């Protein structure tokens, strides 16, 4: 069994090495094969998602991904942007359900910009749709009309796209605290009205799960006012992108937040499924190459990979406990400490986690 390792750009390689180290520790028998994505692939192959990498992903059971994005390519257009890699991966494998668990690790409350009592014990999950919406709708272009430059993105949702991601959110809520908050902009957007209607229909199949709806602007406010009111947040692609970075900071750092992006589960099955696992953050060019990035998101992404793509709950739980234990014993990266407090670099922090495994 092969796991594809796609480190990408910026801090991607630094934190992916940490995720890979814990994977090797818990599952030494698997084959781990590296591939190029993002600017790293553009430099070598002229494409952010070269065919070699696509072939590797197709024969893999799962993908551990770092980050893509490089200021050198900020002016690039269309298919020549590093970020295209992640969009192509989501689309090619129809990975429509992006799960972003937001959990405060005990001891990190002080790192949050909110008061400790607001974030202590926080445990919510964002379910973000990732194959449709503004990211993929067409037309998507920049043209000239009467000499004026005009850019268009298209926000489109089809009912089955809303239905399938809603099913994931309700099924998850059933295993958690039984509450889904669906976030939309139904007061302005047609897609928002479709979203709310379909989600409400799906809810009738889950009488044991409570559903409420929030407009996205209010949801952004509630997330900082009282984040513990949330269990599962279900939302579309763009809103989920924004709200999950905001939610990430509640836990003390964006660098804490892992994600799993999954496709459809074959009907009636519950076993291992293909998935893409990555920190929710980007390539962080401002700290890349310094050895100070927080590897927690990458390490916890490796845990999610064990849980969903290897159906190995034991290893997933071991990795999560090792992170909690390392933090409890005082391990902190720079983003998790205040002022001049001492901190560990990426590798030293990872060693602390490996020691707890
Ligand atoms: P970013 O998420 O890379 O960084 C935002 C801020 O958070 C920065 O100050 C960064 O230093 C900090 N940060 C992020 N991860 C951290 C970590 N693990 N440890 C410590 N600090 C961390 O967002 P950005 O700067 O807006 O974007 C940079 C590039 O990344 C862009 O090219 C963007 O397109 C790309 N990006 C890629 C992905 C992805 O590959 N999935 C996700 C988001 C952004
Ligand atoms: C994320 C990232 C991506 C997104 C970018 C890099 C295309 O921000 O995974 O959250 O917007 O989905
Ligand atoms: Mn994002």
Short mmCIF file of C-alpha atoms and ligand atoms in Angstrom, two decimals:
data_model
loop_
_atom_site.label_atom_id
_atom_site.label_comp_id
_atom_site.label_asym_id
_atom_site.label_seq_id
_atom_site.Cartn_x
_atom_site.Cartn_y
_atom_site.Cartn_z
CA UNK A 1 0.00 0.00 0.00
CA UNK A 2 1.36 3.39 -1.06
CA UNK A 3 0.81 6.79 0.54
CA UNK A 4 1.64 9.79 -1.66
CA UNK A 5 3.65 12.51 0.06
CA UNK A 6 3.29 15.91 -1.64
CA UNK A 7 5.21 18.52 0.40
CA UNK A 8 4.82 21.45 -2.04
CA UNK A 9 6.12 24.92 -1.22
CA UNK A 10 7.22 27.21 1.59
CA UNK A 11 6.71 25.56 4.99
CA UNK A 12 5.03 22.62 3.18
CA UNK A 13 8.20 20.46 3.14
CA UNK A 14 9.09 21.40 6.73
CA UNK A 15 5.75 20.39 8.23
CA UNK A 16 5.11 17.44 5.90
CA UNK A 17 8.37 15.89 7.12
CA UNK A 18 6.81 15.93 10.60
CA UNK A 19 3.59 14.32 9.39
CA UNK A 20 5.58 11.67 7.55
CA UNK A 21 7.76 10.95 10.60
CA UNK A 22 4.73 10.12 12.75
CA UNK A 23 3.19 8.04 9.96
CA UNK A 24 6.40 6.04 9.63
CA UNK A 25 6.43 5.56 13.39
CA UNK A 26 2.92 4.10 13.54
CA UNK A 27 2.81 2.38 10.13
CA UNK A 28 6.40 1.47 9.16
CA UNK A 29 5.28 -1.19 6.67
CA UNK A 30 3.62 1.22 4.21
CA UNK A 31 5.36 2.63 1.13
CA UNK A 32 5.75 6.40 1.25
CA UNK A 33 6.45 7.97 -2.13
CA UNK A 34 7.19 11.65 -2.75
CA UNK A 35 5.78 13.74 -5.60
CA UNK A 36 6.12 17.36 -6.73
CA UNK A 37 3.28 19.88 -6.60
CA UNK A 38 2.88 23.64 -6.69
CA UNK A 39 5.77 25.98 -7.43
CA UNK A 40 8.20 23.12 -6.79
CA UNK A 41 6.61 21.25 -9.72
CA UNK A 42 6.32 24.37 -11.90
CA UNK A 43 10.08 24.87 -11.52
CA UNK A 44 10.90 21.32 -12.66
CA UNK A 45 8.06 20.40 -15.02
CA UNK A 46 6.32 23.67 -15.92
CA UNK A 47 3.09 22.41 -14.36
CA UNK A 48 1.80 22.70 -10.76
CA UNK A 49 0.31 19.18 -10.97
CA UNK A 50 2.46 17.18 -13.40
CA UNK A 51 1.34 13.85 -14.84
CA UNK A 52 3.93 11.96 -12.74
CA UNK A 53 2.31 13.32 -9.59
CA UNK A 54 -1.18 12.53 -10.85
CA UNK A 55 -0.09 8.95 -11.59
CA UNK A 56 1.39 8.59 -8.10
CA UNK A 57 -1.87 9.82 -6.52
CA UNK A 58 -3.94 7.39 -8.62
CA UNK A 59 -2.03 4.39 -7.31
CA UNK A 60 -2.02 5.61 -3.70
CA UNK A 61 -4.40 4.86 -0.85
CA UNK A 62 -4.15 8.43 0.42
CA UNK A 63 -2.30 11.72 -0.05
CA UNK A 64 -0.44 13.65 2.62
CA UNK A 65 -0.17 17.20 1.30
CA UNK A 66 1.83 20.17 2.60
CA UNK A 67 0.99 23.52 1.02
CA UNK A 68 1.27 25.25 -2.34
CA UNK A 69 1.91 28.88 -3.16
CA UNK A 70 5.01 30.94 -3.82
CA UNK A 71 5.37 34.72 -4.15
CA UNK A 72 7.51 34.14 -7.28
CA UNK A 73 4.35 32.97 -9.04
CA UNK A 74 2.00 35.65 -7.69
CA UNK A 75 1.70 37.21 -11.14
CA UNK A 76 1.12 33.89 -12.94
CA UNK A 77 -2.22 33.28 -14.61
CA UNK A 78 -4.62 30.42 -15.14
CA UNK A 79 -3.17 26.93 -14.97
CA UNK A 80 0.32 28.22 -14.17
CA UNK A 81 -0.45 29.15 -10.57
CA UNK A 82 0.86 26.82 -7.86
CA UNK A 83 -2.57 26.78 -6.11
CA UNK A 84 -4.07 25.02 -9.14
CA UNK A 85 -2.52 21.79 -7.79
CA UNK A 86 -4.84 21.57 -4.82
CA UNK A 87 -7.89 22.49 -6.90
CA UNK A 88 -7.04 19.85 -9.53
CA UNK A 89 -6.59 17.20 -6.84
CA UNK A 90 -9.96 17.96 -5.25
CA UNK A 91 -11.65 17.92 -8.64
CA UNK A 92 -9.91 14.89 -10.14
CA UNK A 93 -10.75 12.64 -7.18
CA UNK A 94 -14.14 14.29 -6.56
CA UNK A 95 -13.09 15.13 -3.00
CA UNK A 96 -16.09 17.23 -2.07
CA UNK A 97 -16.20 16.97 1.71
CA UNK A 98 -13.43 18.88 3.44
CA UNK A 99 -13.48 18.15 7.18
CA UNK A 100 -11.69 20.71 9.33
CA UNK A 101 -11.77 19.78 13.02
CA UNK A 102 -11.24 22.76 15.34
CA UNK A 103 -10.21 21.55 18.77
CA UNK A 104 -8.41 23.47 21.49
CA UNK A 105 -5.50 21.44 22.80
CA UNK A 106 -5.39 21.75 26.60
CA UNK A 107 -2.68 24.20 27.58
CA UNK A 108 -2.85 26.31 24.42
CA UNK A 109 -5.76 28.52 25.54
CA UNK A 110 -3.40 31.39 26.30
CA UNK A 111 -2.16 31.40 22.69
CA UNK A 112 -5.63 32.30 21.42
CA UNK A 113 -6.50 35.93 20.90
CA UNK A 114 -9.80 35.29 22.72
CA UNK A 115 -10.23 34.90 26.46
CA UNK A 116 -9.26 31.41 27.69
CA UNK A 117 -12.75 30.58 28.98
CA UNK A 118 -14.21 31.25 25.51
CA UNK A 119 -11.96 28.68 23.82
CA UNK A 120 -11.20 26.14 26.59
CA UNK A 121 -12.54 22.73 25.55
CA UNK A 122 -13.67 23.99 22.13
CA UNK A 123 -14.49 21.09 19.79
CA UNK A 124 -16.26 21.84 16.52
CA UNK A 125 -15.83 20.70 12.95
CA UNK A 126 -16.27 22.61 9.73
CA UNK A 127 -17.59 20.59 6.78
CA UNK A 128 -16.70 22.61 3.72
CA UNK A 129 -17.82 21.75 0.17
CA UNK A 130 -14.71 21.69 -2.07
CA UNK A 131 -15.60 20.74 -5.64
CA UNK A 132 -18.03 23.46 -6.66
CA UNK A 133 -19.16 27.02 -5.96
CA UNK A 134 -17.15 30.09 -6.92
CA UNK A 135 -13.96 28.07 -7.24
CA UNK A 136 -15.11 26.06 -10.23
CA UNK A 137 -18.16 27.77 -11.78
CA UNK A 138 -17.93 28.97 -15.36
CA UNK A 139 -17.61 31.47 -16.90
CA UNK A 140 -14.46 32.34 -15.01
CA UNK A 141 -12.53 34.89 -17.01
CA UNK A 142 -11.23 38.41 -17.45
CA UNK A 143 -12.27 40.21 -20.64
CA UNK A 144 -12.67 43.70 -21.99
CA UNK A 145 -16.09 45.22 -22.55
CA UNK A 146 -16.09 48.60 -24.31
CA UNK A 147 -12.46 49.04 -23.32
CA UNK A 148 -13.16 48.29 -19.65
CA UNK A 149 -11.56 45.30 -17.95
CA UNK A 150 -14.19 42.98 -16.49
CA UNK A 151 -13.57 39.90 -14.32
CA UNK A 152 -16.21 37.25 -13.72
CA UNK A 153 -16.40 34.29 -11.35
CA UNK A 154 -19.54 32.21 -11.28
CA UNK A 155 -21.17 30.97 -8.09
CA UNK A 156 -23.03 27.81 -8.98
CA UNK A 157 -24.40 24.92 -6.92
CA UNK A 158 -26.32 21.93 -8.17
CA UNK A 159 -28.79 20.27 -5.79
CA UNK A 160 -26.92 16.92 -5.68
CA UNK A 161 -23.70 18.75 -4.74
CA UNK A 162 -25.43 20.29 -1.74
CA UNK A 163 -27.13 17.02 -0.85
CA UNK A 164 -24.01 14.88 -0.74
CA UNK A 165 -22.00 17.23 1.46
CA UNK A 166 -25.01 17.73 3.74
CA UNK A 167 -25.22 13.94 4.16
CA UNK A 168 -21.60 13.93 5.36
CA UNK A 169 -22.30 16.69 7.89
CA UNK A 170 -25.41 15.02 9.33
CA UNK A 171 -23.73 11.62 9.56
CA UNK A 172 -20.82 13.25 11.43
CA UNK A 173 -23.12 15.14 13.78
CA UNK A 174 -24.79 11.88 14.71
CA UNK A 175 -21.45 10.61 16.03
CA UNK A 176 -20.75 13.88 17.84
CA UNK A 177 -23.13 16.14 19.76
CA UNK A 178 -25.98 15.91 17.25
CA UNK A 179 -26.10 19.49 15.99
CA UNK A 180 -25.57 20.89 12.46
CA UNK A 181 -25.36 24.62 11.81
CA UNK A 182 -25.73 25.30 8.10
CA UNK A 183 -24.20 28.57 6.93
CA UNK A 184 -25.40 30.38 3.80
CA UNK A 185 -26.33 33.78 2.40
CA UNK A 186 -29.92 32.99 1.48
CA UNK A 187 -31.04 36.59 1.93
CA UNK A 188 -29.05 37.62 -1.16
CA UNK A 189 -27.92 34.60 -3.16
CA UNK A 190 -29.92 32.13 -5.26
CA UNK A 191 -27.34 29.49 -4.36
CA UNK A 192 -27.96 30.31 -0.69
CA UNK A 193 -31.67 29.65 -1.08
CA UNK A 194 -31.02 26.33 -2.83
CA UNK A 195 -28.48 25.44 -0.15
CA UNK A 196 -30.92 26.08 2.71
CA UNK A 197 -33.77 24.21 1.03
CA UNK A 198 -31.71 21.08 0.25
CA UNK A 199 -30.06 21.01 3.69
CA UNK A 200 -33.50 21.27 5.31
CA UNK A 201 -34.69 18.31 3.21
CA UNK A 202 -31.67 16.19 4.15
CA UNK A 203 -32.32 16.99 7.82
CA UNK A 204 -35.62 15.10 7.67
CA UNK A 205 -33.59 11.87 7.29
CA UNK A 206 -31.83 12.68 10.59
CA UNK A 207 -34.56 13.35 13.16
CA UNK A 208 -31.99 12.79 15.93
CA UNK A 209 -29.83 15.69 14.69
CA UNK A 210 -30.76 19.32 15.43
CA UNK A 211 -30.37 21.73 12.51
CA UNK A 212 -30.10 25.48 12.61
CA UNK A 213 -29.24 27.97 9.87
CA UNK A 214 -27.08 31.06 10.12
CA UNK A 215 -26.32 33.75 7.59
CA UNK A 216 -22.59 33.80 6.98
CA UNK A 217 -21.99 37.28 8.37
CA UNK A 218 -23.71 36.36 11.61
CA UNK A 219 -21.84 33.02 11.68
CA UNK A 220 -18.51 34.86 11.50
CA UNK A 221 -19.58 36.95 14.48
CA UNK A 222 -20.92 33.98 16.51
CA UNK A 223 -17.66 32.14 15.92
CA UNK A 224 -15.76 34.71 17.97
CA UNK A 225 -18.61 35.54 20.37
CA UNK A 226 -19.36 31.99 21.53
CA UNK A 227 -17.59 29.31 19.45
CA UNK A 228 -18.68 26.53 21.80
CA UNK A 229 -22.27 26.90 20.58
CA UNK A 230 -21.18 25.03 17.41
CA UNK A 231 -20.87 21.30 16.81
CA UNK A 232 -20.82 20.75 13.01
CA UNK A 233 -20.67 23.80 10.72
CA UNK A 234 -21.81 22.93 7.19
CA UNK A 235 -21.05 25.42 4.46
CA UNK A 236 -20.13 26.06 0.83
CA UNK A 237 -16.65 26.37 -0.62
CA UNK A 238 -15.76 30.06 -0.19
CA UNK A 239 -17.49 30.61 3.14
CA UNK A 240 -15.83 27.45 4.48
CA UNK A 241 -12.41 28.64 3.39
CA UNK A 242 -12.79 31.90 5.28
CA UNK A 243 -14.61 30.65 8.38
CA UNK A 244 -12.16 27.79 8.93
CA UNK A 245 -9.09 30.07 9.04
CA UNK A 246 -10.98 32.23 11.52
CA UNK A 247 -11.95 29.17 13.55
CA UNK A 248 -8.35 27.96 13.43
CA UNK A 249 -7.10 30.99 15.30
CA UNK A 250 -9.52 30.22 18.14
CA UNK A 251 -7.24 27.28 18.99
CA UNK A 252 -4.19 29.54 19.28
CA UNK A 253 -2.74 29.24 15.77
CA UNK A 254 -3.72 28.50 12.22
CA UNK A 255 -0.82 26.05 12.35
CA UNK A 256 -2.85 23.73 14.61
CA UNK A 257 -5.60 22.89 12.13
CA UNK A 258 -5.54 19.68 10.09
CA UNK A 259 -7.99 18.62 7.43
CA UNK A 260 -9.28 15.58 5.60
CA UNK A 261 -10.90 15.89 2.18
CA UNK A 262 -13.02 12.90 1.26
CA UNK A 263 -15.13 11.72 -1.63
CA UNK A 264 -18.19 9.54 -1.66
CA UNK A 265 -18.23 6.45 0.52
CA UNK A 266 -19.40 3.43 -1.45
CA UNK A 267 -23.02 2.80 -0.38
CA UNK A 268 -23.32 0.51 2.63
CA UNK A 269 -19.56 0.47 3.33
CA UNK A 270 -17.65 1.95 6.25
CA UNK A 271 -14.08 0.83 5.54
CA UNK A 272 -11.00 2.72 4.34
CA UNK A 273 -11.52 5.40 1.72
CA UNK A 274 -9.23 7.50 -0.43
CA UNK A 275 -8.56 10.98 0.93
CA UNK A 276 -6.36 14.06 0.83
CA UNK A 277 -4.88 15.24 4.12
CA UNK A 278 -3.36 18.66 4.69
CA UNK A 279 -2.95 21.56 7.10
CA UNK A 280 -5.60 24.19 6.38
CA UNK A 281 -2.94 26.88 6.26
CA UNK A 282 -0.77 27.81 3.30
CA UNK A 283 2.91 27.93 2.48
CA UNK A 284 3.54 30.79 4.97
CA UNK A 285 6.30 32.48 2.93
CA UNK A 286 6.93 34.87 5.83
CA UNK A 287 8.39 32.05 7.98
CA UNK A 288 9.41 29.47 5.34
CA UNK A 289 12.93 28.05 5.55
CA UNK A 290 13.46 29.17 9.15
CA UNK A 291 12.61 25.85 10.80
CA UNK A 292 10.04 27.47 13.09
CA UNK A 293 6.71 26.42 11.54
CA UNK A 294 4.21 24.68 13.79
CA UNK A 295 3.88 21.06 12.59
CA UNK A 296 0.76 20.21 14.64
CA UNK A 297 -1.62 20.58 11.67
CA UNK A 298 0.50 18.25 9.53
CA UNK A 299 0.87 15.71 12.34
CA UNK A 300 -2.87 15.74 13.06
CA UNK A 301 -3.52 15.43 9.31
CA UNK A 302 -1.48 12.22 9.42
CA UNK A 303 -3.80 11.05 12.23
CA UNK A 304 -6.84 11.78 10.06
CA UNK A 305 -5.20 9.83 7.23
CA UNK A 306 -4.93 6.81 9.54
CA UNK A 307 -8.55 7.23 10.64
CA UNK A 308 -10.21 7.59 7.24
CA UNK A 309 -7.92 6.10 4.59
CA UNK A 310 -6.38 3.25 6.61
CA UNK A 311 -9.40 2.64 8.89
CA UNK A 312 -6.77 2.51 11.65
CA UNK A 313 -8.39 4.28 14.58
CA UNK A 314 -5.72 2.97 16.96
CA UNK A 315 -2.90 4.81 15.15
CA UNK A 316 -5.05 7.93 14.71
CA UNK A 317 -5.78 8.08 18.43
CA UNK A 318 -2.13 7.36 19.31
CA UNK A 319 -0.93 10.30 17.21
CA UNK A 320 -3.55 12.65 18.66
CA UNK A 321 -2.68 11.62 22.22
CA UNK A 322 1.03 12.08 21.52
CA UNK A 323 0.43 15.69 20.42
CA UNK A 324 -1.72 16.40 23.47
CA UNK A 325 0.91 14.84 25.75
CA UNK A 326 3.81 16.75 24.18
CA UNK A 327 1.90 20.02 24.62
CA UNK A 328 0.95 19.11 28.19
CA UNK A 329 4.67 18.61 28.91
CA UNK A 330 5.38 22.14 27.69
CA UNK A 331 6.34 21.72 24.01
CA UNK A 332 5.48 24.91 22.07
CA UNK A 333 6.43 26.32 18.67
CA UNK A 334 6.98 30.04 18.21
CA UNK A 335 3.41 30.83 17.15
CA UNK A 336 2.13 29.31 20.41
CA UNK A 337 4.14 31.40 22.87
CA UNK A 338 3.88 35.03 23.93
CA UNK A 339 6.58 37.67 23.87
CA UNK A 340 10.05 36.24 24.54
CA UNK A 341 8.98 32.91 25.99
CA UNK A 342 11.17 29.98 24.89
CA UNK A 343 9.97 27.80 22.03
CA UNK A 344 10.99 24.79 19.95
CA UNK A 345 11.74 24.61 16.25
CA UNK A 346 9.73 22.36 13.92
CA UNK A 347 12.05 19.33 14.24
CA UNK A 348 12.54 19.62 17.99
CA UNK A 349 8.78 19.85 18.51
CA UNK A 350 8.26 16.82 16.28
CA UNK A 351 10.85 14.88 18.30
CA UNK A 352 8.80 15.59 21.44
CA UNK A 353 5.70 14.17 19.75
CA UNK A 354 7.61 11.12 18.49
CA UNK A 355 8.90 10.54 22.02
CA UNK A 356 5.30 10.37 23.31
CA UNK A 357 4.24 7.86 20.63
P1 LIG B 1 -0.83 31.15 5.16
O1 LIG B 1 -1.88 30.26 5.69
O2 LIG B 1 0.30 30.55 4.43
O3 LIG B 1 -0.24 32.04 6.36
C1 LIG B 1 -1.03 32.93 7.13
C2 LIG B 1 -0.28 33.33 8.41
O4 LIG B 1 -0.27 32.21 9.30
C3 LIG B 1 1.19 33.67 8.16
O5 LIG B 1 1.56 34.73 9.02
C4 LIG B 1 1.92 32.41 8.53
O6 LIG B 1 3.23 32.61 8.98
C5 LIG B 1 1.04 31.84 9.62
N1 LIG B 1 1.12 30.37 9.62
C6 LIG B 1 0.53 29.52 8.74
N2 LIG B 1 0.85 28.26 9.01
C7 LIG B 1 1.68 28.30 10.07
C8 LIG B 1 2.38 27.31 10.81
N3 LIG B 1 2.26 26.00 10.51
N4 LIG B 1 3.16 27.69 11.86
C9 LIG B 1 3.26 28.99 12.18
N5 LIG B 1 2.63 29.98 11.52
C10 LIG B 1 1.85 29.64 10.48
O7 LIG B 1 -1.62 32.20 4.26
P2 LIG B 1 -1.08 33.32 3.24
O8 LIG B 1 0.17 33.92 3.74
O9 LIG B 1 -2.24 34.17 2.97
O10 LIG B 1 -0.77 32.51 1.92
C11 LIG B 1 0.53 32.09 1.53
C12 LIG B 1 0.46 31.23 0.29
O11 LIG B 1 -0.14 29.97 0.61
C13 LIG B 1 -0.40 31.81 -0.84
O12 LIG B 1 0.30 31.56 -2.05
C14 LIG B 1 -1.68 31.01 -0.78
O13 LIG B 1 -2.31 30.89 -2.02
C15 LIG B 1 -1.19 29.67 -0.31
N6 LIG B 1 -2.16 28.84 0.39
C16 LIG B 1 -2.10 27.49 0.14
C17 LIG B 1 -2.92 26.61 0.83
C18 LIG B 1 -2.84 25.16 0.53
O14 LIG B 1 -1.88 24.72 -0.07
N7 LIG B 1 -3.79 24.35 0.90
C19 LIG B 1 -3.78 27.10 1.81
C20 LIG B 1 -3.81 28.48 2.05
C21 LIG B 1 -2.99 29.35 1.34
C1 LIG B 2 -7.31 26.10 1.47
C2 LIG B 2 -6.59 27.07 0.58
C3 LIG B 2 -7.00 26.85 -0.87
C4 LIG B 2 -8.49 27.14 -0.97
C5 LIG B 2 -6.23 27.68 -1.92
C6 LIG B 2 -4.74 27.48 -1.82
C7 LIG B 2 -6.68 27.37 -3.30
O1 LIG B 2 -6.80 28.39 1.00
O2 LIG B 2 -7.15 24.89 1.29
O3 LIG B 2 -8.03 26.55 2.37
O4 LIG B 2 -8.89 28.31 -1.06
O5 LIG B 2 -9.26 26.19 -0.92
MN1 LIG B 3 -7.82 28.53 2.88
#
